[in-house]
Coordinates of C-alpha atoms and ligand atoms in Angstrom, one line a residue:
Chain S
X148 CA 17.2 25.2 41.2
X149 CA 16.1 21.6 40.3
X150 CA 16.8 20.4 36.7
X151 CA 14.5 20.6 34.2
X152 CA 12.3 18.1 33.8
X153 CA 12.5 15.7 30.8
X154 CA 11.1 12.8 29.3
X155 CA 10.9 10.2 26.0
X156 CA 8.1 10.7 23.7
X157 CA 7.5 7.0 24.2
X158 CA 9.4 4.6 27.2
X159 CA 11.6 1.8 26.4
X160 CA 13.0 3.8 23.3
X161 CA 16.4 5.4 24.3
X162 CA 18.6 4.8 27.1
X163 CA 21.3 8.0 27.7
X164 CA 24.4 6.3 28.5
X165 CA 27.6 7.7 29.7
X166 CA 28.6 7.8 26.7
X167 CA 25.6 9.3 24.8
X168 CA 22.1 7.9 23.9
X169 CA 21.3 4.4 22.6
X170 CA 18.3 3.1 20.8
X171 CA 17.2 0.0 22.8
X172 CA 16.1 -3.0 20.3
X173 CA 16.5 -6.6 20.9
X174 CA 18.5 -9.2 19.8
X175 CA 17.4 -12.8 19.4
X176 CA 19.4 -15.0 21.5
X177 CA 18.2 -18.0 18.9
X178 CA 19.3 -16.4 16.0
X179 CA 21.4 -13.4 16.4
X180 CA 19.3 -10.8 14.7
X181 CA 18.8 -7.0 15.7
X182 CA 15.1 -5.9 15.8
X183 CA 13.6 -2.0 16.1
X184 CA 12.1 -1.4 18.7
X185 CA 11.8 -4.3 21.0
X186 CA 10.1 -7.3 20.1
X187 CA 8.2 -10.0 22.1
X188 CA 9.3 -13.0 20.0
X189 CA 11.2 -13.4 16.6
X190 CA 10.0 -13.2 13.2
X191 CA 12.5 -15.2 11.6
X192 CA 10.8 -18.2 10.4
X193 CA 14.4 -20.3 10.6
X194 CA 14.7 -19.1 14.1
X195 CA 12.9 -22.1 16.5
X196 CA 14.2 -20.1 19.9
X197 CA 12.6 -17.2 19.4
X198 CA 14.1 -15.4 22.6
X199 CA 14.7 -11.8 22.1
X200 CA 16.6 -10.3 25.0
X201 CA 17.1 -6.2 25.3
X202 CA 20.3 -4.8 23.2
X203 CA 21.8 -1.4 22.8
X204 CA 22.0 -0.4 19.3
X205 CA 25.0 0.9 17.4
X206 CA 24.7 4.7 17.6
X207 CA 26.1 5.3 14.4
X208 CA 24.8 4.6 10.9
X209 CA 24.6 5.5 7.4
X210 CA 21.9 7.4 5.4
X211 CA 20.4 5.3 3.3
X212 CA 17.4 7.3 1.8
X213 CA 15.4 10.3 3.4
X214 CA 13.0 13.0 2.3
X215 CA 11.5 16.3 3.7
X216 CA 8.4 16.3 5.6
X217 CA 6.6 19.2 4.1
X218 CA 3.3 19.4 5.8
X219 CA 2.1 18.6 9.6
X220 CA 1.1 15.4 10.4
X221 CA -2.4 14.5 12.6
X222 CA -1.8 15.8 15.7
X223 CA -0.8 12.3 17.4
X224 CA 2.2 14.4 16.5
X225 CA 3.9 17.6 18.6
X226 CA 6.6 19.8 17.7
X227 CA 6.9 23.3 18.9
X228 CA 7.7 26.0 16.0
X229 CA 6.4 23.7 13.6
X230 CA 8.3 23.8 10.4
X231 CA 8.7 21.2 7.7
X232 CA 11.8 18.6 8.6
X233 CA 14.0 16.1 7.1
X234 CA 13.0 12.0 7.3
X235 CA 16.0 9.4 7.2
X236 CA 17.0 5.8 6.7
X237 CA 19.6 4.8 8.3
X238 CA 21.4 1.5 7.9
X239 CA 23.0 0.8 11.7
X240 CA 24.6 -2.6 9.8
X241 CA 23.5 -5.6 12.0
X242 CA 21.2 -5.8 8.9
X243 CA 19.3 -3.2 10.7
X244 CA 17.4 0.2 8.9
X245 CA 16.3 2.4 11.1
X246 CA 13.8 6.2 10.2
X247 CA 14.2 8.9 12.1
X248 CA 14.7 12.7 12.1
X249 CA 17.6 14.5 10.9
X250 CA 19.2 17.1 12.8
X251 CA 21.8 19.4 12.2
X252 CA 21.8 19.3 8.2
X253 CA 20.1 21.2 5.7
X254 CA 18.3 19.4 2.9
X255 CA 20.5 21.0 0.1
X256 CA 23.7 19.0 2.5
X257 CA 21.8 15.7 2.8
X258 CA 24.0 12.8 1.3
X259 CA 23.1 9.1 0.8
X260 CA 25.6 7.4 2.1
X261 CA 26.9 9.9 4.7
X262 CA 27.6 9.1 8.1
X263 CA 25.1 10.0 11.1
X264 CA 25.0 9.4 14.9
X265 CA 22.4 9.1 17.3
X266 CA 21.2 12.5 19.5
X267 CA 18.1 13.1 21.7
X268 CA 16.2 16.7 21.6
X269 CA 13.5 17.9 22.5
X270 CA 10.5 17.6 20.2
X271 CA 7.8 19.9 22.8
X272 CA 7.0 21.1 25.9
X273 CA 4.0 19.4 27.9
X274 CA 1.6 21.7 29.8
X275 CA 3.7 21.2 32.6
X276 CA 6.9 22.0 31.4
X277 CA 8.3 18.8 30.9
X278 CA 10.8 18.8 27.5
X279 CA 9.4 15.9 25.9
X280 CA 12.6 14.2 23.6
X281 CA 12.7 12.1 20.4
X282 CA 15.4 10.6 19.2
X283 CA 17.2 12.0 16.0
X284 CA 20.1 11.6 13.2
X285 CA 22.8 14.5 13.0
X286 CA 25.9 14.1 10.9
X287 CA 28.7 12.3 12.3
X288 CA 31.4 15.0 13.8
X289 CA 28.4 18.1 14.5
X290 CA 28.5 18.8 18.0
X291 CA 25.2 19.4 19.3
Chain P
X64 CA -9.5 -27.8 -8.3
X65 CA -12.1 -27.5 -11.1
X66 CA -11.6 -24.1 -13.6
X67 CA -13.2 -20.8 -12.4
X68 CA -14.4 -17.8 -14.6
X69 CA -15.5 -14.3 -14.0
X70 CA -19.1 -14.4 -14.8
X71 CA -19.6 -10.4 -14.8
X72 CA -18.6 -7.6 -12.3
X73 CA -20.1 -4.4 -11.5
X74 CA -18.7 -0.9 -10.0
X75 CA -20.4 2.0 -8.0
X76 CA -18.5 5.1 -9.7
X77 CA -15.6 6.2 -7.8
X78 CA -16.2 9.8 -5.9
X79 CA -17.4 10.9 -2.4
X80 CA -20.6 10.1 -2.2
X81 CA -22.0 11.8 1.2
X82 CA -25.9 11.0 0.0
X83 CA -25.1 7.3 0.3
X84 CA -24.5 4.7 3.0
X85 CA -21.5 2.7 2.0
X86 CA -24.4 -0.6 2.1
X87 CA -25.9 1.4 -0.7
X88 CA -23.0 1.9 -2.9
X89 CA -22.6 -2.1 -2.2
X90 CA -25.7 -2.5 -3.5
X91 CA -25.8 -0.8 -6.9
X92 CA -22.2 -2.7 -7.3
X93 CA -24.1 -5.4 -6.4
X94 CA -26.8 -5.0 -8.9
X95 CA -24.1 -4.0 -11.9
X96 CA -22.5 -7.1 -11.4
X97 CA -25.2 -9.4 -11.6
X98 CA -26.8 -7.5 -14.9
X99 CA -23.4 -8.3 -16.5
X100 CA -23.8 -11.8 -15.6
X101 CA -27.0 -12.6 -16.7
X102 CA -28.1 -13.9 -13.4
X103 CA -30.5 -12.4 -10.4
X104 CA -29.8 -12.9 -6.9
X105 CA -31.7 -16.1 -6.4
X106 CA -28.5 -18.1 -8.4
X107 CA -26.0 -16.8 -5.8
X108 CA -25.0 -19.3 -4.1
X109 CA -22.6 -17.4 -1.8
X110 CA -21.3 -14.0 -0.6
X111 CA -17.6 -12.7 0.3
X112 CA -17.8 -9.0 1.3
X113 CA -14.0 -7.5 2.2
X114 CA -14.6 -6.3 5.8
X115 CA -14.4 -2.2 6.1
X116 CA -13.2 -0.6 9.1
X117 CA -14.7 2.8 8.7
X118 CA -19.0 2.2 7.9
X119 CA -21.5 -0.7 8.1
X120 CA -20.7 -4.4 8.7
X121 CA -22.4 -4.2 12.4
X122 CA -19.5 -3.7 14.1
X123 CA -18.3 -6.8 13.7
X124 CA -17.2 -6.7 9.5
X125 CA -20.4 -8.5 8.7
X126 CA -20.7 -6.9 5.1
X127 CA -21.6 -9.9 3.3
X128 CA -24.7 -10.4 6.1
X129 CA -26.1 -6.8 5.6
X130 CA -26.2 -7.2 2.2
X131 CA -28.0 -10.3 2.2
X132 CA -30.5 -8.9 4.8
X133 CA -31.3 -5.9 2.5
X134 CA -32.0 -8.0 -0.5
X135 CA -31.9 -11.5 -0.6
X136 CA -32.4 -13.8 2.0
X137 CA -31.9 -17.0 1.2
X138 CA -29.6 -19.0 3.3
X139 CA -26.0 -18.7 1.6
X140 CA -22.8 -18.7 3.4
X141 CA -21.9 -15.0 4.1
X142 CA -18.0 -14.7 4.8
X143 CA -16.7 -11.6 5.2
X144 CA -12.4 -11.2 5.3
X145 CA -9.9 -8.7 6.4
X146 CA -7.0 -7.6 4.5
X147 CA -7.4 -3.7 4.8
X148 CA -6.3 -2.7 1.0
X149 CA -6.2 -5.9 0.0
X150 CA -9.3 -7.3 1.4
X151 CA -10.8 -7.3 -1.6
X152 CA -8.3 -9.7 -3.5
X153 CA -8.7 -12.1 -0.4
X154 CA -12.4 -12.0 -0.5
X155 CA -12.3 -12.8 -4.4
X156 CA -9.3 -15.8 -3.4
X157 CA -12.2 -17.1 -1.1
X158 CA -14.9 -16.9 -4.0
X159 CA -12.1 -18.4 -5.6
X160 CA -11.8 -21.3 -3.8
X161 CA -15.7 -22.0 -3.1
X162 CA -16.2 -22.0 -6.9
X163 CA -12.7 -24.3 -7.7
X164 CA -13.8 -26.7 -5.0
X165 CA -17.0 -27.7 -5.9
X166 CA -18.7 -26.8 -3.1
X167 CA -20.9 -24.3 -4.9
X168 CA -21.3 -22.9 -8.5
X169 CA -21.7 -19.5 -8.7
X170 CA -20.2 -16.8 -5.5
X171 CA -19.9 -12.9 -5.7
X172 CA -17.1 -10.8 -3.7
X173 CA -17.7 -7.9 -2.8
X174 CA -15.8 -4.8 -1.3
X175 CA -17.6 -1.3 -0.9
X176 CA -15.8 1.9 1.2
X177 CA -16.4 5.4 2.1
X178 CA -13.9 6.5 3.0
X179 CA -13.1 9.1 6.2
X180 CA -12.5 12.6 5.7
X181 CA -8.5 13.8 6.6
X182 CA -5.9 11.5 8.3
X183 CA -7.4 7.8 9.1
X184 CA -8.0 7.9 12.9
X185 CA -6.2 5.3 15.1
X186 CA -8.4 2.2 15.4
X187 CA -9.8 1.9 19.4
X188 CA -8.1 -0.2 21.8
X189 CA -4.5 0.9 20.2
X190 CA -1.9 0.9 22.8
X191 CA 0.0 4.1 23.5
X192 CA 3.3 2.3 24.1
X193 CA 6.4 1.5 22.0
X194 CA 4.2 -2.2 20.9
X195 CA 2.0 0.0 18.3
X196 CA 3.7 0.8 15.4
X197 CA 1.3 2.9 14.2
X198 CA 1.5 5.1 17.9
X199 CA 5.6 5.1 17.2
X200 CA 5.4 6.0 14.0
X201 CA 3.3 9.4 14.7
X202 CA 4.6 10.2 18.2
X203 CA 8.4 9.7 17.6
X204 CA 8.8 11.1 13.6
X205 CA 5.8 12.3 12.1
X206 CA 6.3 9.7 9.4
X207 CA 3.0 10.2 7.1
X208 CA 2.6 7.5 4.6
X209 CA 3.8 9.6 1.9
X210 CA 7.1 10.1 3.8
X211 CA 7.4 6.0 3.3
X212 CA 7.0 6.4 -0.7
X213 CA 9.2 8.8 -0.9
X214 CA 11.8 7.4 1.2
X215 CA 11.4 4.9 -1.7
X216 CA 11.5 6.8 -4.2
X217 CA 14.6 8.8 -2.8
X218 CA 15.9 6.0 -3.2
X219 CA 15.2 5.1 -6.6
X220 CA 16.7 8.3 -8.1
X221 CA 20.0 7.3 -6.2
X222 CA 20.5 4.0 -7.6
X223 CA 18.7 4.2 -11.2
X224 CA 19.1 7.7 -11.9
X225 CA 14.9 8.1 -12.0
X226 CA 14.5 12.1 -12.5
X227 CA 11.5 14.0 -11.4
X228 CA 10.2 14.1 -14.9
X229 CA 9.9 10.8 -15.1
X230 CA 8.0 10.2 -11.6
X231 CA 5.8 13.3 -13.0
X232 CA 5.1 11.4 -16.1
X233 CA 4.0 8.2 -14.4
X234 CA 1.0 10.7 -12.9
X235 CA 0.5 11.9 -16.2
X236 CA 0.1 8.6 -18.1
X237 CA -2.8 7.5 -15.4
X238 CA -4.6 10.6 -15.9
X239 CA -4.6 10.1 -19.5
X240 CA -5.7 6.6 -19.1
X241 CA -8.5 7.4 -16.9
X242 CA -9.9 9.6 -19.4
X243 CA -11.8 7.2 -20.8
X244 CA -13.1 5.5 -18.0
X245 CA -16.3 6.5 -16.5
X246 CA -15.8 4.7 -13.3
X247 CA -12.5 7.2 -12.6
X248 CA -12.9 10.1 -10.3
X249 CA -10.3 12.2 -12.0
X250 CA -10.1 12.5 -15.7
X251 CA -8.9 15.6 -16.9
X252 CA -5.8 15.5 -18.2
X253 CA -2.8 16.5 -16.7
X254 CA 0.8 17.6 -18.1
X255 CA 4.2 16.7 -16.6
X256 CA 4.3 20.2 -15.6
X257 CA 0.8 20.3 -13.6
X258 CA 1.9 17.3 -11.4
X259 CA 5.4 19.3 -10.9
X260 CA 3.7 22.5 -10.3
X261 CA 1.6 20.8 -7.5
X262 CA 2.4 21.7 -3.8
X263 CA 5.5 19.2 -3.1
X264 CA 4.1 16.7 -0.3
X265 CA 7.0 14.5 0.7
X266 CA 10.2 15.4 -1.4
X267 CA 10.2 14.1 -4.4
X268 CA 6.9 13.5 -4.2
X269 CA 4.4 15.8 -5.0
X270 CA 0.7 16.1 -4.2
X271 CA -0.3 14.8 -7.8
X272 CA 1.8 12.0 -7.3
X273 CA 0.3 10.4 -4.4
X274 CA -3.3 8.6 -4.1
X275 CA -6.2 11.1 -2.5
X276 CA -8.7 8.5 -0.8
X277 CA -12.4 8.5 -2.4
X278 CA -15.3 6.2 -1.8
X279 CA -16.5 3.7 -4.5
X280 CA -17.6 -0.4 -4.6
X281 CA -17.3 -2.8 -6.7
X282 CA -18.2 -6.8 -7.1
X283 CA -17.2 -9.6 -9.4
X284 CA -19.3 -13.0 -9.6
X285 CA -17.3 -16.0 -10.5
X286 CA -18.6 -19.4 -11.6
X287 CA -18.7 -22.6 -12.8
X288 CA -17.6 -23.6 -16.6
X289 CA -21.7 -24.6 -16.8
X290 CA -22.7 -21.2 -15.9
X291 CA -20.1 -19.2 -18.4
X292 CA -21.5 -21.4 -21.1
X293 CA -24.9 -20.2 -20.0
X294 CA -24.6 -16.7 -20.1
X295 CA -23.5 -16.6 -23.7
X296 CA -20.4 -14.2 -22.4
X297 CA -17.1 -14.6 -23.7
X298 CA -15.5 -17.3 -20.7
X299 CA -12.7 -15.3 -19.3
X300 CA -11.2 -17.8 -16.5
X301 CA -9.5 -17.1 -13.6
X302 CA -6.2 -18.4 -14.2
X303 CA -4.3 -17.5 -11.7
X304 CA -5.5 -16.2 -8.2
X305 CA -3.3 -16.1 -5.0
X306 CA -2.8 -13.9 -1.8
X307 CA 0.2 -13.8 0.8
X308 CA 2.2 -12.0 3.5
X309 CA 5.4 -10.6 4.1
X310 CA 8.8 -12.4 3.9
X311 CA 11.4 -11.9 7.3
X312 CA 14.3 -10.1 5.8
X313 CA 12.0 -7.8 3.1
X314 CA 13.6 -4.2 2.8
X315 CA 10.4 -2.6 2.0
X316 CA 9.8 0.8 4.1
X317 CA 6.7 -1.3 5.1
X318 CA 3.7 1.4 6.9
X319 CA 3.4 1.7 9.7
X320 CA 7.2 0.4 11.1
X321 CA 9.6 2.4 11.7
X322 CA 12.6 -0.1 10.9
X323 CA 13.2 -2.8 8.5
X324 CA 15.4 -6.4 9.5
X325 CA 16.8 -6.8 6.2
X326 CA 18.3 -9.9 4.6
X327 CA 20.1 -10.3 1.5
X328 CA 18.3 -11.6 -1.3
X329 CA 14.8 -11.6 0.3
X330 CA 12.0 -9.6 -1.8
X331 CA 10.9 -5.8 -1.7
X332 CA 7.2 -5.8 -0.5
X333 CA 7.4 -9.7 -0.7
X334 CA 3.5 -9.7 -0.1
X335 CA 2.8 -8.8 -3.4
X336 CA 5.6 -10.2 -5.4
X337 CA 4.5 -13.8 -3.6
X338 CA 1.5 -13.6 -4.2
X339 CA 2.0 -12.7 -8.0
X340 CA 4.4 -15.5 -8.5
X341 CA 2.3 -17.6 -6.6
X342 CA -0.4 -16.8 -9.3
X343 CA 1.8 -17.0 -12.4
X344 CA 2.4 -20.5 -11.1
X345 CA -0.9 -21.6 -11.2
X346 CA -1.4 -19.8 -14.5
X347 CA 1.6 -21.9 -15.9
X348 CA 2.4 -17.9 -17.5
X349 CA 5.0 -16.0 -17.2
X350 CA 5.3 -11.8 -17.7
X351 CA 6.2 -12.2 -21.4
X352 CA 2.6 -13.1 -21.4
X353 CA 0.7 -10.4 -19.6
X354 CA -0.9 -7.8 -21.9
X355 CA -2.4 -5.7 -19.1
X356 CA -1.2 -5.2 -15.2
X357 CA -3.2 -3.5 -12.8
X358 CA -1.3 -2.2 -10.1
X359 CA -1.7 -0.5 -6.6
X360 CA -0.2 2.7 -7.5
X361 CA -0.2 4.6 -4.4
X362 CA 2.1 7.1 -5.6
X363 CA 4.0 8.0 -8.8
X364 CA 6.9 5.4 -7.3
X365 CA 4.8 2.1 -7.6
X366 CA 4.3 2.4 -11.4
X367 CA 8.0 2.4 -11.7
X368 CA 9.0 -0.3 -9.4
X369 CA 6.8 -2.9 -8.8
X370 CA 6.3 -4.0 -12.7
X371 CA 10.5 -4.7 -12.0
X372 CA 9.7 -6.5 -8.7
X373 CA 7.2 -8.6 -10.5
X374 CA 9.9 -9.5 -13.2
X375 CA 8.0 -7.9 -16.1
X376 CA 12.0 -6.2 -16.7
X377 CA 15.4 -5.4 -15.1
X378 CA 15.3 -3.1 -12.4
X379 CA 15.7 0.5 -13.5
X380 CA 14.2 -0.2 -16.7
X381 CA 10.6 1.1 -15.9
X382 CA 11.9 4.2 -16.4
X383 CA 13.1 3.4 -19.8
X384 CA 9.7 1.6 -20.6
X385 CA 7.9 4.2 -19.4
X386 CA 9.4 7.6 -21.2
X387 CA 9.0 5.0 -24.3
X388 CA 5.6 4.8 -23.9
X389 CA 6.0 0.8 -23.6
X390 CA 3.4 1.1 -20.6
X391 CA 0.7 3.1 -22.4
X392 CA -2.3 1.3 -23.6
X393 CA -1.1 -0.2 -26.7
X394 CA 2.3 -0.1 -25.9
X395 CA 4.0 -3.7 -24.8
X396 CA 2.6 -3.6 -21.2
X397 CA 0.2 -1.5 -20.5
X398 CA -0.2 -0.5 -16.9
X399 CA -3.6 0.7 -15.2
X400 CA -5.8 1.6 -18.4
X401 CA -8.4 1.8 -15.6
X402 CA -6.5 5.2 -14.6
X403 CA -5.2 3.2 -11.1
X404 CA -5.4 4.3 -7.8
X405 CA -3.8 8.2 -8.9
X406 CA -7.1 8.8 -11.1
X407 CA -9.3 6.8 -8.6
X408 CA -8.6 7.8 -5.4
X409 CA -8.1 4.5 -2.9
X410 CA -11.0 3.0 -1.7
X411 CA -9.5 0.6 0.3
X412 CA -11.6 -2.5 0.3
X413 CA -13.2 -2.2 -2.8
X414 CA -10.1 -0.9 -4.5
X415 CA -8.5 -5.0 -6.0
X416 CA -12.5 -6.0 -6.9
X417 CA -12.5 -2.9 -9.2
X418 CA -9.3 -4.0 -10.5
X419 CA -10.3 -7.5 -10.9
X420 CA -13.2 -6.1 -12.6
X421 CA -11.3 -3.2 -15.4
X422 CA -9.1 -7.0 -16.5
X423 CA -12.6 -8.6 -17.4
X424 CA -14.2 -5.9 -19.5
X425 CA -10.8 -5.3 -21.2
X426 CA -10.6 -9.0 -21.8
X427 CA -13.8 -9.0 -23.5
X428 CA -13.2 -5.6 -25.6
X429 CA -15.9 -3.7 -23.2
X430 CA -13.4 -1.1 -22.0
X431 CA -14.8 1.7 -24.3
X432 CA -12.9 4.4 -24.3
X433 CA -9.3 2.9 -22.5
X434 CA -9.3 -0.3 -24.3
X435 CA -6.3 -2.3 -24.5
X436 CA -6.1 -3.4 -28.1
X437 CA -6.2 -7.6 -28.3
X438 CA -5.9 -7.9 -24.6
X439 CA -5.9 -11.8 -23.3
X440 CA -4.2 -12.0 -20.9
X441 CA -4.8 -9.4 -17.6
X442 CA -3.0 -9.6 -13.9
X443 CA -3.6 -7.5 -10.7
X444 CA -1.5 -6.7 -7.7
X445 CA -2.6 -5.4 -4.4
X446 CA -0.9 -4.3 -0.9
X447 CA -2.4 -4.4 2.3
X448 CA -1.6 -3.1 5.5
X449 CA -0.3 -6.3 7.9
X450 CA 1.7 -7.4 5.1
X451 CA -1.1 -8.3 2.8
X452 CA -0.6 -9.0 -0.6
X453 CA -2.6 -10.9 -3.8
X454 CA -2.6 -11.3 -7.2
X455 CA -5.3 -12.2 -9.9
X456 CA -4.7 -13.3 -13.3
X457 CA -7.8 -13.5 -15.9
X458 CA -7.1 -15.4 -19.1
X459 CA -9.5 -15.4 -22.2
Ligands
ZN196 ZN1 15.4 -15.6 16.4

């Protein structure tokens, strides 16, 4: 039996390391700053290098705001079993804030300020089987 | 640059209006505006239509040129501008700058929408990669643009202690507002507890505190000192007028990202706030001197933060100011007597002309029924998507 076949909602995203999955942004070799996902060039109009090179983000942040997602959005969007979910902020430092789903926590548990690692799961199945995988927060410490 | 004034402005109720082409509703704005100026077609000497996405403009945004083909061709410069929800307050910057230069003495802008019906559709030739935000956004989270406000607003009850009552009394004020203004799609009045009763939308947000979308047009003729003189109108000037984009470093949960670079001490939604301090500056005014803001309210957030991001008091005070009744009209500041975008419904384009257009006919004491008592002094604010911002400031 093969294993199952999986991939990212969207390439270029995530990269599963040995040690769990990391969001892949950039970081501007001119001036040091962390961008979301990866950029061509840099923003920063102080910056006069402008050369963004790939960087593993830190996989841990803190929740800086959220809310719940109560009603389905267009259909751009696919989740099997449907049902309303939480939406975070999360500060990764390196002056970066980063949204996501949350994972793992109820809304009545959610904390600004608590701590929150990276996962992957699986958002849907394609026709052909395929788990198709977003990225998502969890608290810090849940195994999952 | 020489001084500019409002000569009159005109608005196409706000509703959905299935019966009529979005080049008609730009018409009968059209027509308003020039019956409150005194002046026919023939004395415009130049058109600025905001560019829509969704009807008309050929394709190509050419709004200003199929209004002139329908009823008045005569030669003028037809210049139509992009800004999505701010278009409107870029086309009037360009009128702005046509009049102030010299160049020509009287020039209308123009914005007219009808709006879609559900979610906005991606616009063609989006990429389906991680480069489109607006593809990421969707595909990876779900995040609606309500989810963006209340991110915000989450966040507002965390650090200033703003409860739900509040945020539900923010709805309530520009419902009670807007019942006095014809042009407002929604009038009757709500309570605190209909807008908490309301299906909850994006926690703490609920469906009465976000902005439906509805279709609507409105234009504003400016001109000359020679011309205000003419039309025997009270001269309201534009004193102030400026638009601008987004700062590196802003925190804003900025639609359609799905992160923020943030540095210290750079603006929230630094589009708008430059582009209002830009215009304060030209005004030589300052907030102590505004009588009436109109705002883009797009949910029950806005009307609590941005008068603080704009410096009209400390942050966390609008909360304060508003449970007060400090922002009510009469009170010290009053915000949207028009009803704003909650009683309105957005209609994108048109959406900054019509509130460029509510701070003239409450300058000259023509705002029957939501009047501001002794206004002189009236500002607007408007967000786009691409970082858009501007700001208008009338004096009389
Ligand atoms: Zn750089």
């Amino acid at each position: 039996m093969g294993e199952a076949a999986e991939r990212f909602v969207v390439e270029g995203l995530v990269e599963q390391t040995s040690a769990g999955p990391r969001l892949i942004g950039s970081r501007c070799r001119g001036c040091g700053t962390f961008y979301f996902p990866q950029k061509a060039s840099c923003p920063n109009p102080a910056c006069t290098d402008k050369a963004p090179v790939a960087a593993l983000l830190p996989d841990q942040g803190t929740l800086y705001s959220y809310t719940l997602q109560r009603y389905q959005p267009p259909p751009l969007f696919r989740m099997d079993g449907w049902e309303p979910y939480l939406l975070g902020l999360v500060d990764l430092g390196e002056g970066l804030q980063v949204m996501g789903m949350l994972t793992g926590v109820k809304e009545q548990e959610v904390r600004i300020g608590m701590t929150l690692r990276l996962v992957t799961e699986p958002l849907y199945c394609d026709d052909d089987g395929t788990a198709v995988l977003t990225y998502k927060f969890t608290p810090a410490g849940t195994a999952l | 640059m020489r001084p500019v004034y409002a000569l009159g402005a005109g608005a196409h109720p706000w509703g959905k209006w299935p019966e009529k082409p979005q080049l008609q509703l730009a018409l009968e704005a059209m027509s308003a505006a020039l019956a409150d100026a005194g002046i026919v077609w023939a004395e415009v000497q130049g058109l600025v239509a905001a560019s829509s996405r969704f009807e008309g403009g050929m394709g190509w945004g050419l709004h200003a040129n199929e209004v002139v083909q329908a009823v008045a061709e005569q030669g003028i410069p037809c210049i139509n501008v992009g800004g999505a929800c701010a278009a409107g307050a870029i086309a009037l910057q360009t009128a702005h700058a046509l009049v102030a230069s010299g160049q020509y003495d009287v020039v209308a802008a123009l914005g007219a929408e009808r709006m879609p019906k559900g979610f906005i559709p991606r616009p063609p030739g989006s990429a389906d990669d991680r480069s489109d935000n607006d593809f990421l956004r969707w595909v990876a989270m779900g995040a609606t643009n309500p989810a963006y406000w209340a991110i915000e607003a989450r966040r507002r009850q965390h650090e200033h202690g703003t409860s739900e009552r509040t945020l539900a009394q923010a709805s309530a004020l520009m419902r009670r507002n807007a019942g006095g203004n014809r042009l407002a799609r929604y009038r009757d009045p709500i309570s605190e507890e209909d807008v908490l009763a309301s299906p909850m939308v994006a926690d703490p947000l609920h469906l009465l505190q976000i902005c439906p979308v509805s279709d609507g047009a409105a234009a504003v003729i400016l001109g000359s000192e020679d011309y205000v003189r003419r039309s025997g109108k009270a001269a309201v000037r534009v004193a102030g007028c400026a638009v601008g984009s987004g700062q590196f470093g802003d925190p804003a949960r900025r639609i359609p990202t799905i992160s923020s670079t943030v540095r210290d001490g750079v603006a929230h939604t630094s589009e708008v706030t430059g582009a209002v301090r830009a215009a304060f500056e030209l005004a030589g005014i300052g907030p102590e001197d505004v009588d009436l803001l109109e705002m883009a309210d797009n949910s029950a957030w806005h009307i609590l933060a941005w008068p603080e991001l704009f410096g009209f008091y400390e942050p966390g005070q609008g909360d304060w100011m508003l449970e007060q009744g400090k922002l009510a009209i009469g009170g010290e500041l009053a915000i949207n007597p028009s009803g704003g975008f909650l009683s309105f419904g957005e209609a994108t384009t048109a959406q900054a002309l019509l509130q460029v257009s509510e701070v003239l006919w409450q300058l000259r004491g023509e705002a029957h029924g939501h009047q501001v008592p002794e206004a002189k002094v009236g500002m607007t604010a408007v967000l786009g998507l691409g970082a858009n911002g501007g700001s208008v400031i009338l004096t009389r």
